[in-house]
XYZ file of C-alpha atoms in Angstrom:
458
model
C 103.539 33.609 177.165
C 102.860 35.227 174.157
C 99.864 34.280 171.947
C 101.665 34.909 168.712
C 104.682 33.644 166.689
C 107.040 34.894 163.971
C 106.244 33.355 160.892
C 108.465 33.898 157.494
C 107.614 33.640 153.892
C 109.254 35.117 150.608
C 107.536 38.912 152.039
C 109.258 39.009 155.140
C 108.343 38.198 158.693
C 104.720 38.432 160.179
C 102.885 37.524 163.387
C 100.751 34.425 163.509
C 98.522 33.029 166.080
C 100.778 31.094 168.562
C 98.749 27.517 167.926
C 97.790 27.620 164.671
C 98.943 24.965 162.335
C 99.308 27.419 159.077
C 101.776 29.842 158.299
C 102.930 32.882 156.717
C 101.249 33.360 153.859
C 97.559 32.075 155.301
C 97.508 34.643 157.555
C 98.354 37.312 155.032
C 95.153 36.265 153.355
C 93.638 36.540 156.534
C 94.175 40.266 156.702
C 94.265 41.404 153.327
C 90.297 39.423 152.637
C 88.162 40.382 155.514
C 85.192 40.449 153.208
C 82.170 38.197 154.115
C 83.610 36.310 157.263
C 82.475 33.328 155.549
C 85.833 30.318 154.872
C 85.998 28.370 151.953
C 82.820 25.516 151.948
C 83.836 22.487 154.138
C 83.115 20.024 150.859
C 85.760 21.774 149.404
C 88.267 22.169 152.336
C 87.369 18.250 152.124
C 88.908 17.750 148.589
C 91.676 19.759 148.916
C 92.819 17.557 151.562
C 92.013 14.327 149.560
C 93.656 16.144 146.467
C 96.994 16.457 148.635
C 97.145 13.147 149.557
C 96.798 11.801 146.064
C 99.804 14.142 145.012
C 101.927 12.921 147.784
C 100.872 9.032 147.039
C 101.681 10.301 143.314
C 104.806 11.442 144.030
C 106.444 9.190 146.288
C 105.346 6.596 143.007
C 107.591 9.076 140.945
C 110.401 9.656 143.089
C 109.625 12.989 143.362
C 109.655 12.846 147.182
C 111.286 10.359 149.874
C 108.564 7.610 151.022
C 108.554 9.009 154.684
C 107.636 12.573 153.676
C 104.765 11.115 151.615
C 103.410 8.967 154.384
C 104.236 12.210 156.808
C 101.747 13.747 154.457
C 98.882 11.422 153.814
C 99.099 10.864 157.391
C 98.498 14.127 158.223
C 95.964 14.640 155.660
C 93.816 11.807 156.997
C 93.958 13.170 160.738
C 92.635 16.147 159.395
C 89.898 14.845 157.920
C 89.132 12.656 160.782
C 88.648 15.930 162.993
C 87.453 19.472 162.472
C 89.450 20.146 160.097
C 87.809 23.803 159.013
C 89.209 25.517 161.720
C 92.521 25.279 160.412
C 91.148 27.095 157.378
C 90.254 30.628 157.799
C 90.751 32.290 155.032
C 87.624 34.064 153.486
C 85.764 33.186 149.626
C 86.670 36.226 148.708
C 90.506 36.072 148.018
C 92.416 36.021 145.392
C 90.959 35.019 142.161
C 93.472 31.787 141.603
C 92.537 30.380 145.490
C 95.932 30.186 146.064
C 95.876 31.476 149.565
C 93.536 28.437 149.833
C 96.251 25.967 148.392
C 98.611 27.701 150.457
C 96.666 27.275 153.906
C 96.254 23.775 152.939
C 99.889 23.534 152.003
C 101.141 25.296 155.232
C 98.679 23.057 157.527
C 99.333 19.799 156.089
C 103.238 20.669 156.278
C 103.109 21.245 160.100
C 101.903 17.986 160.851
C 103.444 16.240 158.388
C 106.981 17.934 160.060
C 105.578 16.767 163.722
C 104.761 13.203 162.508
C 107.472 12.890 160.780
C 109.846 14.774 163.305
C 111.953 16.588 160.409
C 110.677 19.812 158.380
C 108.634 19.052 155.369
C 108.082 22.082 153.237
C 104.665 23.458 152.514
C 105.918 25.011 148.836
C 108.917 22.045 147.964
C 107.183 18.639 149.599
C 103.626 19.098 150.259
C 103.071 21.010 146.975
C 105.547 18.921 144.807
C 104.116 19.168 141.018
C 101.071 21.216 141.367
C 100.298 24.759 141.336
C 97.283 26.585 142.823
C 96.432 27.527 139.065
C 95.472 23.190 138.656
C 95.048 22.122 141.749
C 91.736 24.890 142.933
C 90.361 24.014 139.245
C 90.938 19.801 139.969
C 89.458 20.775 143.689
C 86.593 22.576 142.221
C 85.834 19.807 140.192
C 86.373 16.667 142.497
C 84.694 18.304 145.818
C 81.274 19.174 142.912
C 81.713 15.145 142.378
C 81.699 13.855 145.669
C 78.888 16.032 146.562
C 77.158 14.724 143.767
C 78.069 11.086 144.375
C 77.306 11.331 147.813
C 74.503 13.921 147.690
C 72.833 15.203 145.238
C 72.013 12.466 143.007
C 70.795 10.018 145.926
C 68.453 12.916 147.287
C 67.003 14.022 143.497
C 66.453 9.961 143.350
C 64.606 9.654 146.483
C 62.055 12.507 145.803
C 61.868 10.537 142.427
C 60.936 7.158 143.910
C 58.872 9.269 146.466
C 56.305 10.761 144.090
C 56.223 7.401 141.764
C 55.280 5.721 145.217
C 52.575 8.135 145.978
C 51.326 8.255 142.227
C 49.917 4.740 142.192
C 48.442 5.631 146.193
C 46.380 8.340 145.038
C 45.790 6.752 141.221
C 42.051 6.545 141.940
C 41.661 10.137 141.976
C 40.568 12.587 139.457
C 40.673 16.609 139.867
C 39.837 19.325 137.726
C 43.181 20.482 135.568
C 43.922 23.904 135.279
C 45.795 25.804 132.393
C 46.527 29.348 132.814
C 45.129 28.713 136.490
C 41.964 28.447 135.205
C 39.838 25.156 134.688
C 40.464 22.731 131.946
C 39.727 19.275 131.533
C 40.472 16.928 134.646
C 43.060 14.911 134.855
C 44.031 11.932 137.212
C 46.115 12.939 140.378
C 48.625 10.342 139.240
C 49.031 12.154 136.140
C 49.835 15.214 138.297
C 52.437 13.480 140.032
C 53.800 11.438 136.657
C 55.004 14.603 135.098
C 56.758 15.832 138.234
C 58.733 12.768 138.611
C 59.134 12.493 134.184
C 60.816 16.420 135.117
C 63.354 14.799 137.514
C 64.362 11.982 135.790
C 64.887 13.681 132.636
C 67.405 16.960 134.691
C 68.619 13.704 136.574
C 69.955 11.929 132.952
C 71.068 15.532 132.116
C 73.115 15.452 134.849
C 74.922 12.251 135.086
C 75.685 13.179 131.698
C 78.070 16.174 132.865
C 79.807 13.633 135.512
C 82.511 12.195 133.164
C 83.634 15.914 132.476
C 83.257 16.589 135.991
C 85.891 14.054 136.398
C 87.905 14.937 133.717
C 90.699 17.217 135.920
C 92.899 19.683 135.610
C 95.980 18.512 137.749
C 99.378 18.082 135.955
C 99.071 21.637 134.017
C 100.760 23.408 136.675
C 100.655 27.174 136.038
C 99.670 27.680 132.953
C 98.606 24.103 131.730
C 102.215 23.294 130.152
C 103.006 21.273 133.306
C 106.100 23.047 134.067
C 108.084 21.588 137.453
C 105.464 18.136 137.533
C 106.519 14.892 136.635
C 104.834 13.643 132.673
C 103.529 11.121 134.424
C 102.028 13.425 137.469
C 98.679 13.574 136.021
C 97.861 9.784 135.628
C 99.158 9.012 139.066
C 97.699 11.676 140.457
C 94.084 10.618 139.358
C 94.422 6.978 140.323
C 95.493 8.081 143.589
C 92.664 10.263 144.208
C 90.335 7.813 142.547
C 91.226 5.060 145.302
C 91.139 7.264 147.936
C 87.574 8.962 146.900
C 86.071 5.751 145.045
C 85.040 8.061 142.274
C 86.511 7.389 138.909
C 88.487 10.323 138.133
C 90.405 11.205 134.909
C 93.202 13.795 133.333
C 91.576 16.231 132.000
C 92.250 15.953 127.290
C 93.500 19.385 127.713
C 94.714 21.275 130.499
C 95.242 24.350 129.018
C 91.112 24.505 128.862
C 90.821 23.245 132.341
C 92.363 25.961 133.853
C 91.861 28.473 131.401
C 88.264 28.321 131.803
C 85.415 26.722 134.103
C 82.841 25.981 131.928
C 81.995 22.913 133.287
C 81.325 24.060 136.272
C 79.017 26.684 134.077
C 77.307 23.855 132.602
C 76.753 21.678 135.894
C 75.567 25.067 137.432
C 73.221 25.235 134.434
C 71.794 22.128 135.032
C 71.452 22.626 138.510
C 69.347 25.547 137.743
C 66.383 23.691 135.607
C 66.388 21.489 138.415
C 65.562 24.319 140.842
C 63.225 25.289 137.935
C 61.371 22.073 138.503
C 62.113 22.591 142.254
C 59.401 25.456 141.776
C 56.894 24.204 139.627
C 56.732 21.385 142.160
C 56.718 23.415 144.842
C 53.982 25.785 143.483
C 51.352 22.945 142.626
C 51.423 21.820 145.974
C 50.842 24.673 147.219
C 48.612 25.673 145.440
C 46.896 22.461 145.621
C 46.965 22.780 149.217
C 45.276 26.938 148.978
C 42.829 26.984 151.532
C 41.349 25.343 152.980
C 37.691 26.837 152.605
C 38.599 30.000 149.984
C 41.785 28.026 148.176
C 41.362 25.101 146.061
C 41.508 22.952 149.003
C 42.112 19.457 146.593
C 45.276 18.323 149.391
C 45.777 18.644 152.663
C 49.640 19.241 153.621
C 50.815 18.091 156.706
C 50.631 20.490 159.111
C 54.375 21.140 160.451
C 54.478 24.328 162.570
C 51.389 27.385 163.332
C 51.954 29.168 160.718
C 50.883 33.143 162.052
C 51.730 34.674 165.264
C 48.771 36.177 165.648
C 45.987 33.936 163.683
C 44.734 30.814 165.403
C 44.532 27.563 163.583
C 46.894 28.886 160.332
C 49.270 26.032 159.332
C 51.200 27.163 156.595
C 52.953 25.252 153.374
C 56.176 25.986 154.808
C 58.241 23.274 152.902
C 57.049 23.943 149.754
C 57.847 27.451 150.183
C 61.146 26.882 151.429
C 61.921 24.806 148.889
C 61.168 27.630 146.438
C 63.095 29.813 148.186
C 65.879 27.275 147.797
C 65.224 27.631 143.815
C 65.457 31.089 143.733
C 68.990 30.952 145.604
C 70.135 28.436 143.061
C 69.099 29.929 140.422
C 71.027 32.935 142.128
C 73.899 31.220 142.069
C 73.934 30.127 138.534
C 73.677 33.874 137.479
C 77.538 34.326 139.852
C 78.703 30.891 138.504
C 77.684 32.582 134.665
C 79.448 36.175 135.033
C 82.785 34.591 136.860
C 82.886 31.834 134.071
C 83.649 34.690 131.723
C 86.341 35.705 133.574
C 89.091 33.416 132.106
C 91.190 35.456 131.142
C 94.177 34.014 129.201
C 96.234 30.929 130.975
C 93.202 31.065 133.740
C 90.455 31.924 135.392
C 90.338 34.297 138.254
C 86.978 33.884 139.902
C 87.543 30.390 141.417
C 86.346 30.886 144.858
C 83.519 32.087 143.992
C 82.731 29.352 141.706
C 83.349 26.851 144.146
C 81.098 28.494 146.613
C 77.916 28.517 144.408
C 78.277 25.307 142.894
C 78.611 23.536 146.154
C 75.821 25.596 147.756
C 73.709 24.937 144.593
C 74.562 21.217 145.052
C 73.977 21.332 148.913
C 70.313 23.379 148.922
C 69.018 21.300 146.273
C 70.053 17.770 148.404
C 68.492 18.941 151.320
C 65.157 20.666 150.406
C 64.877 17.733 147.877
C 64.715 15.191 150.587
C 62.616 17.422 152.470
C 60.135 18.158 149.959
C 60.062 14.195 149.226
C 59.396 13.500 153.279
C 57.696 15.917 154.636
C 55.396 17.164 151.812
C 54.982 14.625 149.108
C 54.543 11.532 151.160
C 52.227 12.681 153.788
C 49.694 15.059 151.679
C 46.399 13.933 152.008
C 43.671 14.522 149.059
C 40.415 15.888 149.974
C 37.976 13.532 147.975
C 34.815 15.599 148.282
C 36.252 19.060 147.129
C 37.426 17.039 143.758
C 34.277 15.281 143.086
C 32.248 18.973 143.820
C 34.627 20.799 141.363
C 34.584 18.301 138.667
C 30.796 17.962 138.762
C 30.369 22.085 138.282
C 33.492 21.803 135.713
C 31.922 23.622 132.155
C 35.000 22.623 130.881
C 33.717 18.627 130.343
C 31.782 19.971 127.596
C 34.594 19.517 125.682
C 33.485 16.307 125.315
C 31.191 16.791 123.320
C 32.592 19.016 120.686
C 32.819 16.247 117.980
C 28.428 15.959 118.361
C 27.181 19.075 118.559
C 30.209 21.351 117.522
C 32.257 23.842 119.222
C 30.036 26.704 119.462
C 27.082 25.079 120.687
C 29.505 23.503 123.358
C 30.603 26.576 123.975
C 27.260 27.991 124.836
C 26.822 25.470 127.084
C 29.503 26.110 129.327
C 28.720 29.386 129.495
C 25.097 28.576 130.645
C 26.617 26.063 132.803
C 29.334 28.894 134.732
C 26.781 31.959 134.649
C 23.674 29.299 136.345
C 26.307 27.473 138.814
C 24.500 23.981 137.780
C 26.255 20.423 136.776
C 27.042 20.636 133.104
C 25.327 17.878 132.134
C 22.289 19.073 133.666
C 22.629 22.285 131.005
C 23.698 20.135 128.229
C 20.388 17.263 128.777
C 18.184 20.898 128.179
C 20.205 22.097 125.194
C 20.920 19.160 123.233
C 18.906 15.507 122.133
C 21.433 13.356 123.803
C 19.882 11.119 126.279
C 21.401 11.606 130.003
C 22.672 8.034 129.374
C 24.617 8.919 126.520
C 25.692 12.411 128.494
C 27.095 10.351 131.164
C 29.018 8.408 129.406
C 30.757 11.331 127.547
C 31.247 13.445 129.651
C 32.586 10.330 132.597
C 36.081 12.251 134.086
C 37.483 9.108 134.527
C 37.077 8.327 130.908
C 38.206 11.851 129.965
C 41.675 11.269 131.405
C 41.996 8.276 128.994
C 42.092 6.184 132.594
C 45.643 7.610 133.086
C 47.322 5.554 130.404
């Protein structure tokens, strides 16, 4: 038996693999893109699938086709997504601009089952892509498989390293460690003040983003090819949304105007954006713990990481701050991605834009990386660091910096000289400051008291 089939399109004839549920033109994308060897992201495979099934719902409502092709269709979109559907969908992310040889391998699967449920053909091009064009329906996909991900995601991960630090502020509340401007000491602060502005840095790219969800939402479907909505029913759009809406429970809306949905993608520029100051804070994060964590004996040594893996094959006894530093890593490839998402953003040229694979990648990767480290860096760092008590009190008490405290008494350069005495000798502060001033060490402790200095983390 042979292992291929005939397959024909509007080019011609062309051999296809003997048991594969796509068609002619899929496997011309096949061999004219083998780029990276890497398919389409399965989150977005996922709402292509969904986005067929809302326009067959949409247009059985319309009349557009008969009832039993529409089931034939939704069926066969929902036994796809019950299995593995991705490897019916080979074709690489770097393709054609437009992703139609994506629509079309999603048009040419879906119609092959559809045609064996239903036991008559249904047409990939006339039935299964009845009212939409590649030119809406990869911008609507782009936009719906960013939301899910988001919904489903993103959002709940970003949340949980939230509550995660706010838990372990108030556990290690009672501690107070020397802060540190330009890496160098400053006055302390509590470690629950530490902590505080991490999670204040979330919450705030958090708001940021839940703002860009309703435009997010807003989608392209119904423009067709250029965003006049040529060949789809005036009602398409509405129906198509509500459709998709029930079948994703995400509320999703026609896009105001079409012609700047597909024209362009820069929401997905702006959600990309966003993304990236959340890596941003990703790294700061990231970089105070480890930091914190330098050690243990020639580092700062303040917090004690837990130990996850040896971390040197050829030192005994390392351990390593290997989530922390994969999480930067993670904010480096984000921020990556934001600088592709940027450059094919500005490729709209005209009626569309012609970099929408690549979009889709980098946004879903963005989305993905960030989910994932988030909840690791929440678990497996954040929650189980332990602080090292003694190496806080021993820097605080050889701090020069607390002179500050006394600027408003004896002025600014007298502090100064202080401090300077204080560093260059290697002694307490206030042991320098009892010798060069007339305050009594009563009054000394009292101003220069860390805990009082962090204003007792009000």
């Amino acid at each position: 038996m042979s292992n291929t089939r005939i397959e024909r399109d509007s080019m011609g004839e062309l051999l296809v693999p003997a048991d594969a549920l796509y068609g002619a033109q899929t496997q011309r994308a096949v061999n004219n893109f083998p780029i990276s060897h890497q398919r389409m992201p399965a989150p977005f495979i996922r709402a292509l699938i969904l986005a067929k099934a809302a326009a067959a719902k949409a247009n059985v409502d319309l009349k557009q086709i008969s009832e039993s092709q529409g089931k034939a269709i939704v069926d066969a979109a929902q036994g796809l997504l019950e299995g593995d559907f991705m490897q019916h969908f080979p074709v690489d992310i770097f393709q054609t601009g437009s992703g139609t040889s994506s629509n079309m391998n999603a048009n040419e699967v879906i119609a092959t089952l559809a045609s064996r449920l239903l036991g008559e053909p249904v047409n990939p091009n006339d039935h299964v892509n009845c009212g939409q064009s590649s030119n809406d329906i990869i911008p609507t996909t782009i936009h719906v498989s960013a939301a899910l991900v988001l919904h489903e995601q993103t959002l709940p991960a970003l949340l949980h390293l939230v509550e995660v630090i706010e838990r372990k502020a108030v556990e290690v509340h009672p501690f107070i460690k020397t802060g540190r401007t330009h890496l160098m000491d400053a006055m302390p602060v509590r470690m629950s003040q530490v902590l505080e502005g991490w999670a204040q840095q979330l919450k705030a790219n958090i708001a940021h983003l839940q703002g860009l969800l309703p435009s997010l939402q807003a989608l392209a479907q119904g423009g067709t090819a250029v965003g006049t909505g040529v060949n789809a029913h005036p009602e398409f759009a509405t129906r198509f949304s509500q459709q998709l809406s029930s079948l994703t429970q995400v509320r999703f809306t026609p896009g105001k105007n079409l012609f700047a949905l597909i024209g362009s993608q820069d929401t997905a520029v702006a959600v990309s954006g966003q993304l990236k100051a959340i890596a941003v804070s990703l790294m700061k994060i990231a970089n105070d713990l480890r930091w914190m964590n330098s050690g243990p004996l020639a580092g700062l040594g303040e917090i004690e990481l837990e130990g996850l893996q040896p971390g040197s094959s050829i030192m005994p006894g390392k351990v390593n701050p290997v989530i922390p530093e994969a999480t930067a890593m993670v904010a480096a490839q984000v921020i990556g991605n934001d600088s592709v998402i940027t450059v094919a953003g500005q490729s709209g040229n005209f009626e569309l834009n012609v970099m929408l694979p690549i979009i889709a990648q980098n946004l879903l990767s963005s989305l993905e990386l960030l989910a994932n480290s988030s909840r690791l860096l929440a678990d497996k760092a954040i929650a189980s660091f332990k602080v090292n008590e003694p190496k806080l009190k021993e820097a605080l008490a050889r701090n020069p910096i607390l002179v500050t405290a006394l600027n408003p008494i004896i002025g600014y350069q007298k502090a100064a000289e202080i401090a300077k005495k204080a560093y260059q000798q290697g002694r307490p502060v206030i042991d320098v400051a009892l010798e060069h001033t007339d305050l009594p060490r009563s009054q000394l402790e009292i101003l220069l008291d860390p805990e009082k200095l962090t204003a007792g983390g009000v």
